[in-house]
Coordinates of C-alpha atoms in Angstrom, one line a residue:
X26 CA -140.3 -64.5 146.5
X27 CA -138.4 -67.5 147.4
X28 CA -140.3 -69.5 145.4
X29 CA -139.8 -67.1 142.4
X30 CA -135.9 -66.8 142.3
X31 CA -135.5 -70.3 142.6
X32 CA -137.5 -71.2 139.8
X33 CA -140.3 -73.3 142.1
X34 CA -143.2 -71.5 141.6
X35 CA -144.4 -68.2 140.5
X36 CA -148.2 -66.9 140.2
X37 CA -147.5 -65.0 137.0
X38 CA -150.0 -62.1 136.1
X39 CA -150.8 -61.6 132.4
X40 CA -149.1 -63.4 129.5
X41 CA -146.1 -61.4 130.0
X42 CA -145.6 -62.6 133.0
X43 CA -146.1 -66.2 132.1
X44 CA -143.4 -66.0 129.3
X45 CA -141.1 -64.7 130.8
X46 CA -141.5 -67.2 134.1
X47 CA -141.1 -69.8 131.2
X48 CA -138.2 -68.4 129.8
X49 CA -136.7 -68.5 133.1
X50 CA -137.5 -71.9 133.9
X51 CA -136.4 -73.4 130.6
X52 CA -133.0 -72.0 130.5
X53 CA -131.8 -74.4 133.3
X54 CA -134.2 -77.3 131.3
X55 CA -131.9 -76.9 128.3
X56 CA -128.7 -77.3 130.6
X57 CA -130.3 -80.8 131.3
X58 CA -130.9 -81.7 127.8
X59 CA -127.7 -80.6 127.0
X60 CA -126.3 -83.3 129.2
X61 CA -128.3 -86.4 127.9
X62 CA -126.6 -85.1 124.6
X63 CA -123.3 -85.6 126.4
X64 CA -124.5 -88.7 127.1
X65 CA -126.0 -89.4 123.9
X66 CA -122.3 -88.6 122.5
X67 CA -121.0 -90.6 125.1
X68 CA -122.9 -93.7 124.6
X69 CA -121.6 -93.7 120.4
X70 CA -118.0 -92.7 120.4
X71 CA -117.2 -94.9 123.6
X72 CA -114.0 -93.1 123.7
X73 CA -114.1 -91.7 127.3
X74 CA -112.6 -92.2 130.4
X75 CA -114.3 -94.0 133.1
X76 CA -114.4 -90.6 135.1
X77 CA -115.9 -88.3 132.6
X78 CA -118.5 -91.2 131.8
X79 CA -119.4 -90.7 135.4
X80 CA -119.2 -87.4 135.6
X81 CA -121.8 -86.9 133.0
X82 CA -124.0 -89.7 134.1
X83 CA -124.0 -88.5 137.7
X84 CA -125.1 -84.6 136.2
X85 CA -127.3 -86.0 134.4
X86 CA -128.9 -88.1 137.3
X87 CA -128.8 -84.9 139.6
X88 CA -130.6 -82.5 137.1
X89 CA -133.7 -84.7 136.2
X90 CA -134.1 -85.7 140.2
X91 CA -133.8 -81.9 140.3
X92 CA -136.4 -81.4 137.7
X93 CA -138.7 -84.2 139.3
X94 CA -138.5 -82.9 142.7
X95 CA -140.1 -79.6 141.4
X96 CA -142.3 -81.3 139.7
X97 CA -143.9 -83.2 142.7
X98 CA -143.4 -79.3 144.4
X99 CA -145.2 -77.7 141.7
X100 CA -148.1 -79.7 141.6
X101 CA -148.9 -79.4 145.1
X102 CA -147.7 -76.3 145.7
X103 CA -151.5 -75.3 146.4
X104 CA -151.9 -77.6 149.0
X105 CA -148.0 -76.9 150.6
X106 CA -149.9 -73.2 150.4
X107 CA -152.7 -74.1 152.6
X108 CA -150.5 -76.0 154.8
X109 CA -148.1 -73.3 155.7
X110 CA -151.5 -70.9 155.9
X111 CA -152.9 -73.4 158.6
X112 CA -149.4 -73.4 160.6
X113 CA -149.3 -69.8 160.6
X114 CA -152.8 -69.8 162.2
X115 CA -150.9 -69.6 165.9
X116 CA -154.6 -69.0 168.1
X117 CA -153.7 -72.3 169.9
X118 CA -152.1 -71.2 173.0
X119 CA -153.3 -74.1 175.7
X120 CA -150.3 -73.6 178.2
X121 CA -147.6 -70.4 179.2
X122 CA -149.3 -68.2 176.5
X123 CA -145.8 -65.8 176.4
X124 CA -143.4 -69.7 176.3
X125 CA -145.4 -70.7 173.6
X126 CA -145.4 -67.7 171.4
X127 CA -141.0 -67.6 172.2
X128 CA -141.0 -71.4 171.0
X129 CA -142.5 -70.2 167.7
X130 CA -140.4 -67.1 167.5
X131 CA -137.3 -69.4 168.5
X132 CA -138.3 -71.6 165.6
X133 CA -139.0 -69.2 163.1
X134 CA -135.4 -68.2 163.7
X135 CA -134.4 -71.4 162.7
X136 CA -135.9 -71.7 160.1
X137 CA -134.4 -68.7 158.6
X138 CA -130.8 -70.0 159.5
X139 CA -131.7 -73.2 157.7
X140 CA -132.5 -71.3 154.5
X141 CA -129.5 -69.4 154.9
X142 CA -127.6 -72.3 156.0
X143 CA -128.7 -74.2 152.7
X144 CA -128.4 -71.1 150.4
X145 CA -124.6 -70.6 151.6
X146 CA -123.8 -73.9 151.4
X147 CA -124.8 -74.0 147.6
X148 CA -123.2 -70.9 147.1
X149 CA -119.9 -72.4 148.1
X150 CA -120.6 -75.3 146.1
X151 CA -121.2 -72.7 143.3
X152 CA -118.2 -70.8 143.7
X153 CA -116.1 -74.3 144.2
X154 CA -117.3 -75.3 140.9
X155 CA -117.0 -72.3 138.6
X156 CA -113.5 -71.7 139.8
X157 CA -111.5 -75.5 139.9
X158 CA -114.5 -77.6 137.7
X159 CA -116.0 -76.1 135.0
X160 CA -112.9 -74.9 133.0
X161 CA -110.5 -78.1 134.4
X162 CA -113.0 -80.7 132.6
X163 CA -115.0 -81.2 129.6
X164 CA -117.8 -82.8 131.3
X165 CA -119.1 -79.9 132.4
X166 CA -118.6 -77.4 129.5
X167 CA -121.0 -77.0 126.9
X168 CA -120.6 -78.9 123.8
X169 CA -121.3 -79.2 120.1
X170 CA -121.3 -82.0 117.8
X171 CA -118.9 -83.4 120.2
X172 CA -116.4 -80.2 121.0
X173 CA -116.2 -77.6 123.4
X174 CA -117.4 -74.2 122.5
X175 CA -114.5 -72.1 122.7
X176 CA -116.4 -69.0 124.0
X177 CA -115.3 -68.3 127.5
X178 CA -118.5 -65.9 128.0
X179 CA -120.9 -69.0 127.1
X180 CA -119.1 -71.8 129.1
X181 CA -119.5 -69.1 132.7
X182 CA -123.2 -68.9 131.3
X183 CA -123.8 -72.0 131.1
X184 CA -122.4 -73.0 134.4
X185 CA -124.0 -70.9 136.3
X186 CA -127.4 -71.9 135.3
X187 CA -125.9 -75.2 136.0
X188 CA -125.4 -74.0 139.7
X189 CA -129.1 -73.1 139.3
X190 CA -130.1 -76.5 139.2
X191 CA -127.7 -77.2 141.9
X192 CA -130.1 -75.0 144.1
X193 CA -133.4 -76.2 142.8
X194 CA -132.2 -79.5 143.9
X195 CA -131.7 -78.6 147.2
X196 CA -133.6 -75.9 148.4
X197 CA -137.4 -77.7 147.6
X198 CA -136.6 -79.9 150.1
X199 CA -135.7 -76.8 152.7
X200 CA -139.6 -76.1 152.1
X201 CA -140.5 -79.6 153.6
X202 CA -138.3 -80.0 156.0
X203 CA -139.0 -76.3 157.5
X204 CA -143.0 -77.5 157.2
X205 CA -141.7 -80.6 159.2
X206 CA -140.1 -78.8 161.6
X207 CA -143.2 -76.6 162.3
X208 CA -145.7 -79.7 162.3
X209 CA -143.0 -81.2 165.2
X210 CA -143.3 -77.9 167.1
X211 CA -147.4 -77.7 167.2
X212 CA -147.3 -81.6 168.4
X213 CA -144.5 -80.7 171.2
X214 CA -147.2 -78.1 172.5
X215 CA -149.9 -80.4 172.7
X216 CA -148.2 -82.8 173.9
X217 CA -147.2 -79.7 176.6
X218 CA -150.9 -79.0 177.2
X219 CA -151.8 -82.9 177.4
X220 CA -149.0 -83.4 180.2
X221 CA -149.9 -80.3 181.9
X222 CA -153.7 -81.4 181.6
X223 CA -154.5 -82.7 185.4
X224 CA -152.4 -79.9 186.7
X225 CA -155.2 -77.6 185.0
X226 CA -158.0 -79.9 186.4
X227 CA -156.4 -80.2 189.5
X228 CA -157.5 -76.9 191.6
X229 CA -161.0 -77.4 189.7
X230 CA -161.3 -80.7 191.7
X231 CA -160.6 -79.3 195.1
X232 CA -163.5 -77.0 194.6
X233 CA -165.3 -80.0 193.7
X234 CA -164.8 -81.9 196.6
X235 CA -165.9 -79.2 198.6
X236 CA -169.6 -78.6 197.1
X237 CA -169.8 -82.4 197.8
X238 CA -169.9 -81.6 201.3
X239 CA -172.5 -79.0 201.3
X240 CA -176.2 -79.9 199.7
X241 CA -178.5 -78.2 197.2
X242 CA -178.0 -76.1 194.3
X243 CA -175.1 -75.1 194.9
X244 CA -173.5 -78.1 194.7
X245 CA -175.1 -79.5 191.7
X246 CA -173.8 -76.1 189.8
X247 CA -170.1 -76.6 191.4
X248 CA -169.8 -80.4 190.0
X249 CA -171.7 -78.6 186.3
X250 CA -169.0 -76.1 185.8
X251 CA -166.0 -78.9 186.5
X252 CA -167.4 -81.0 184.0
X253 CA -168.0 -78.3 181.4
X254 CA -164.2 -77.0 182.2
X255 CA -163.0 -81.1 181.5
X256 CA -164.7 -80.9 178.5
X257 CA -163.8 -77.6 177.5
X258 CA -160.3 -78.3 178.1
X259 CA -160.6 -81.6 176.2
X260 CA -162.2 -80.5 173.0
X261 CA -159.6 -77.6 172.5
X262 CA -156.9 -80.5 172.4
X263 CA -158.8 -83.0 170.5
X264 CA -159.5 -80.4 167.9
X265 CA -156.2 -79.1 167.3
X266 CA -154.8 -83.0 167.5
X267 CA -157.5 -83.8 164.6
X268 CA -156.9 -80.7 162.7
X269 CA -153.0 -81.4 162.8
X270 CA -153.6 -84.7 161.9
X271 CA -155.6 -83.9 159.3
X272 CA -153.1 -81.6 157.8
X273 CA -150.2 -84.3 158.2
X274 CA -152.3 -86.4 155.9
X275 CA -152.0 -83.9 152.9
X276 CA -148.7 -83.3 154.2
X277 CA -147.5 -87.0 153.6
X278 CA -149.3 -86.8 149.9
X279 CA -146.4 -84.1 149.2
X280 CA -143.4 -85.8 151.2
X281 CA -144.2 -89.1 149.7
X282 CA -143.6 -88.8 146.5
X283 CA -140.8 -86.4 147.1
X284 CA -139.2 -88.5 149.3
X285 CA -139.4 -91.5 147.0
X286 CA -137.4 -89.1 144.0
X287 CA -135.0 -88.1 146.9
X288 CA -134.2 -91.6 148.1
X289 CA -133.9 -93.1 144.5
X290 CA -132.0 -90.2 143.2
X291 CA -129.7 -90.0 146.6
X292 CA -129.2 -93.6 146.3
X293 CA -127.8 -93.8 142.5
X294 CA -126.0 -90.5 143.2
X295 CA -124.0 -90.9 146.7
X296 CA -122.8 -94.4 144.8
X297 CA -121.8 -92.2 141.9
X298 CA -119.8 -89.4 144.0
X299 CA -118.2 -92.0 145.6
X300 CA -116.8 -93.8 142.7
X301 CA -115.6 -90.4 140.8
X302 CA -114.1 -90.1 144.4
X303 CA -112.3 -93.6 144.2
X304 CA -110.7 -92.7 140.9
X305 CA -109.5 -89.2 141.6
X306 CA -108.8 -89.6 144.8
X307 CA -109.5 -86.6 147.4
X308 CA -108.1 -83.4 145.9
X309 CA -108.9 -80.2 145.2
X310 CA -111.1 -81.3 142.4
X311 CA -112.7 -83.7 144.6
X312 CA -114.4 -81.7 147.4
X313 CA -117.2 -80.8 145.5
X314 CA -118.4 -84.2 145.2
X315 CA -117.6 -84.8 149.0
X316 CA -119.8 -81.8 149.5
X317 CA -122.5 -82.5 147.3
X318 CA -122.3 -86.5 148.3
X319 CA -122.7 -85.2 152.3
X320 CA -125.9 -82.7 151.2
X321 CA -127.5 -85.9 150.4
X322 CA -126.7 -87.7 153.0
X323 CA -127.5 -85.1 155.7
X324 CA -131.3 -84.4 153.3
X325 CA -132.1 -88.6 153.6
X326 CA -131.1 -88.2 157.4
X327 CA -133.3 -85.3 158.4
X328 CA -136.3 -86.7 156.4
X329 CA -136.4 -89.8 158.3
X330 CA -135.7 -88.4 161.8
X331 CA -138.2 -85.5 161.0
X332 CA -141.0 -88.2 160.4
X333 CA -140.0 -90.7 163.4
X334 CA -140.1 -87.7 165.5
X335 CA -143.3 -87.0 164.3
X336 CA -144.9 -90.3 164.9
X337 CA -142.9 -90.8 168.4
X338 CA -144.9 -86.9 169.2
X339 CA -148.1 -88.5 168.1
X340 CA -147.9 -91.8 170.3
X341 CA -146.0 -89.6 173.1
X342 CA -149.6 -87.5 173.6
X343 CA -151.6 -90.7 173.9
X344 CA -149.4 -92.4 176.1
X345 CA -149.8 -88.2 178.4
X346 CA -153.3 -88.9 178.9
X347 CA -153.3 -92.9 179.9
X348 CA -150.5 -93.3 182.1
X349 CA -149.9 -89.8 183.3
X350 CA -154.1 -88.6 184.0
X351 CA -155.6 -89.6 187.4
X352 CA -158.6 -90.9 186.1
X353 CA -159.9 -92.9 189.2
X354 CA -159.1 -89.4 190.6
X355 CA -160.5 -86.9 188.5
X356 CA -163.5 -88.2 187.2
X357 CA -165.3 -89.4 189.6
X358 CA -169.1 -90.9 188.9
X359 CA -172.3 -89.5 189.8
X360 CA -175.7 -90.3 188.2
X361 CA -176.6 -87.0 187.9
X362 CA -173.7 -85.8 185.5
X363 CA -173.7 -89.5 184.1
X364 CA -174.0 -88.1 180.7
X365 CA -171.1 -85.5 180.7
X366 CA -169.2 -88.3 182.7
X367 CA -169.8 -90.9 179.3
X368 CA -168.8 -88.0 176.9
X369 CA -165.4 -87.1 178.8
X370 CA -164.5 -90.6 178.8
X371 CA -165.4 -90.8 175.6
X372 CA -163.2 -87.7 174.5
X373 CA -160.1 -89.3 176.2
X374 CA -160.4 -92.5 174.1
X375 CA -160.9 -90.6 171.0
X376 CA -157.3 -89.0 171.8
X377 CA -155.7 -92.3 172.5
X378 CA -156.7 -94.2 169.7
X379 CA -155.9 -91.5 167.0
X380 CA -152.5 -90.9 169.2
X381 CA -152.0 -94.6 168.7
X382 CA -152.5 -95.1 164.8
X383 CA -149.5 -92.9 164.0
X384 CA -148.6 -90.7 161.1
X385 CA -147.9 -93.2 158.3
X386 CA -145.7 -91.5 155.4
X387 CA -144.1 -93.9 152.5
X388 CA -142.1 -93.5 149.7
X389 CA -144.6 -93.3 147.3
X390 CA -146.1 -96.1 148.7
X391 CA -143.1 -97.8 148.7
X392 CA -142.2 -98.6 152.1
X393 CA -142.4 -96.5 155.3
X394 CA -140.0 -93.2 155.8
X395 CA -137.8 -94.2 159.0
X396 CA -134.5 -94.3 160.2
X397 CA -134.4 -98.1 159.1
X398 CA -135.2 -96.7 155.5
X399 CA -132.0 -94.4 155.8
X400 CA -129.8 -97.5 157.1
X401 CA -130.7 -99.3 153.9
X402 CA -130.0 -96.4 152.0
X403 CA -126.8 -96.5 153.0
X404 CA -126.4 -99.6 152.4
X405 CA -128.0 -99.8 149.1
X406 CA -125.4 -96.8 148.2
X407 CA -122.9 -98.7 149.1
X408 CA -123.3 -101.8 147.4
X409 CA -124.1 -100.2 144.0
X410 CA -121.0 -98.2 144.8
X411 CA -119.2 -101.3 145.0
X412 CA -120.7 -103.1 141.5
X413 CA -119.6 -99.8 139.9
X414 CA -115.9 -100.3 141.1
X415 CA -116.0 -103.7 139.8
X416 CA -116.4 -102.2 136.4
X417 CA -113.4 -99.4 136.9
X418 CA -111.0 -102.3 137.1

């Protein structure tokens, strides 16, 4: 449902169905096109202001990242699907069964006040814009050959599938981000279950040491069922570690490329807020593009934390098992469990080395997503902010 009223994705059922999701999905489409005719009439008469040029532009730049940002959504929306089905999967309980089951409850929660949190804010944004913007400037009223169509009915119409785009552009990357935050959860409780590991192990090796003092059978089935619990223990971690891993990968092959639109778009955009911002001053008028300029922002920001976070999770579980296991301790040679002795060790080192490779998600292959990425963005924003000012004077 989601999805649906915010023109992301919709499985439509029969060709009425279809049309009419196309319908629906054009009309803010033709609110775009209509805006590279603004600029197309810009770009002959060369009779506008510096801010109205901008104005235009930076609409323009907004609705096609918009556009390409569902786009990137749309065609892996399948795979987002099976993502979110494999999260939801919540069998994996290696720790406090009841903590672990409040952490995802607590999350869930979260996530919900995120949505909300993003829906309001658009809303505002919405409501900011219909009532000082779209009647105050001919930007962002609908045009023909040049003039404005004198029809308030059309021009409310038209901006509030403008406002439409406004949410598209935002709210796809709620969808990623509340993936991320779920993916960050699921490594915190292996990470949990890693650290708590020798604890578990512990009160099996006590019993251990004891059959070594007596002889016989007995013994030889005590030391069998501590190995089989290692081993047990082990191979429920190191398949949900693969198996989030795993899904990470697909995950990056949906963040990349969206990430790549977001920081391109962010960067032209946050330089083009600011300079309306330079000329106008801050106003009335103005807070829309302060609020829109600090969505960005506050997007670019969570992006790159959310994957560092990731990665510092990933490297954080290896580290658990080689600094913080006994292993002198805990697993102790004997030649007759050499075999399960080998294939524990083994099992650890499979852990840490995947623990140490790290997630690695780019911009479309451009670069790695990380909090240095983000300090360059701002930068990058602010230089090209600075060139633009250049040409106001």
């Amino acid at each position: 449902m989601f999805a649906t009223i915010f023109a992301i994705h919709y499985d439509a059922r029969g060709w009425l169905g279809w049309a009419l999701w196309n319908i629906y999905r054009l009309l803010p489409v033709l609110v775009n096109v209509s805006y590279f005719y603004k600029a197309y009439r810009l770009w002959i008469n060369q009779d506008e202001d510096n801010t109205t040029a901008a104005v235009i532009v930076a609409s323009m730049w907004g609705f096609t990242e918009a556009s390409l940002r569902i786009t990137v959504i749309e065609g892996r929306y399948r795979s987002l699907s099976k993502l979110m089905c494999f999260l939801n999967v919540r069998t994996y309980c290696p720790v406090d069964a009841p903590r672990v089951h409040r952490q995802r409850a607590a999350l869930f929660d979260r996530n919900n006040r995120i949505i909300l949190l993003l829906v309001g804010t658009m809303l505002l944004q919405a409501l900011w814009f219909m009532t000082t913007q779209l009647f105050n400037r001919d930007a962002f009223m609908l045009q023909l050959n040049g003039k404005v169509v004198q029809n308030a009915g059309v021009q409310i119409t038209y901006g509030l599938l403008s406002n439409i785009w406004g949410m598209i552009h935002v709210l796809p990357f709620g969808l990623l981000y509340i993936t991320m935050n779920i993916f960050e959860l699921e490594m915190k409780i292996i990470l949990e279950a890693v650290t708590n590991l020798e604890t578990t192990l512990t009160k099996y090796l006590r019993t251990f040491h004891k059959s070594r003092l007596q002889v016989g059978e007995s013994s030889c089935e005590e030391q069998k069922v501590f190995w089989d619990i290692i081993q047990q223990e082990l191979n429920k971690h190191i398949s949900r570690h693969v198996d989030l891993l795993d899904n990470l990968r697909e995950y990056s092959l949906i963040v990349g490329p969206f990430a790549f639109v977001q920081y391109y778009g962010t960067f032209a955009l946050i330089a083009d807020c600011g300079f309306i911002l330079s000329i106008e001053g801050l106003s009335s008028n103005s807070f829309i593009y302060i609020l829109f300029a600090t969505v960005l922002v506050f997007e670019s920001f969570l992006i790159c934390r959310g994957i560092e976070k990731l990665n510092g999770l990933n490297e954080a579980i290896g580290q658990a098992l080689y600094t913080g296991f006994d292993w002198p301790g805990l697993l102790q040679y004997t030649d007759g469990f050499r075999s399960q002795y080998q294939s524990v060790r083994h099992s650890l080192l499979l852990i840490i080395g995947r623990s140490q490779k790290g997630f690695q998600c780019s911009y479309g292959g451009l670069g790695g997503i990380s909090m240095e990425r983000f300090a360059q963005l701002m930068q990058n924003s602010y230089s090209l902010l600075t060139i633009l000012l250049q040409f106001a004077k």
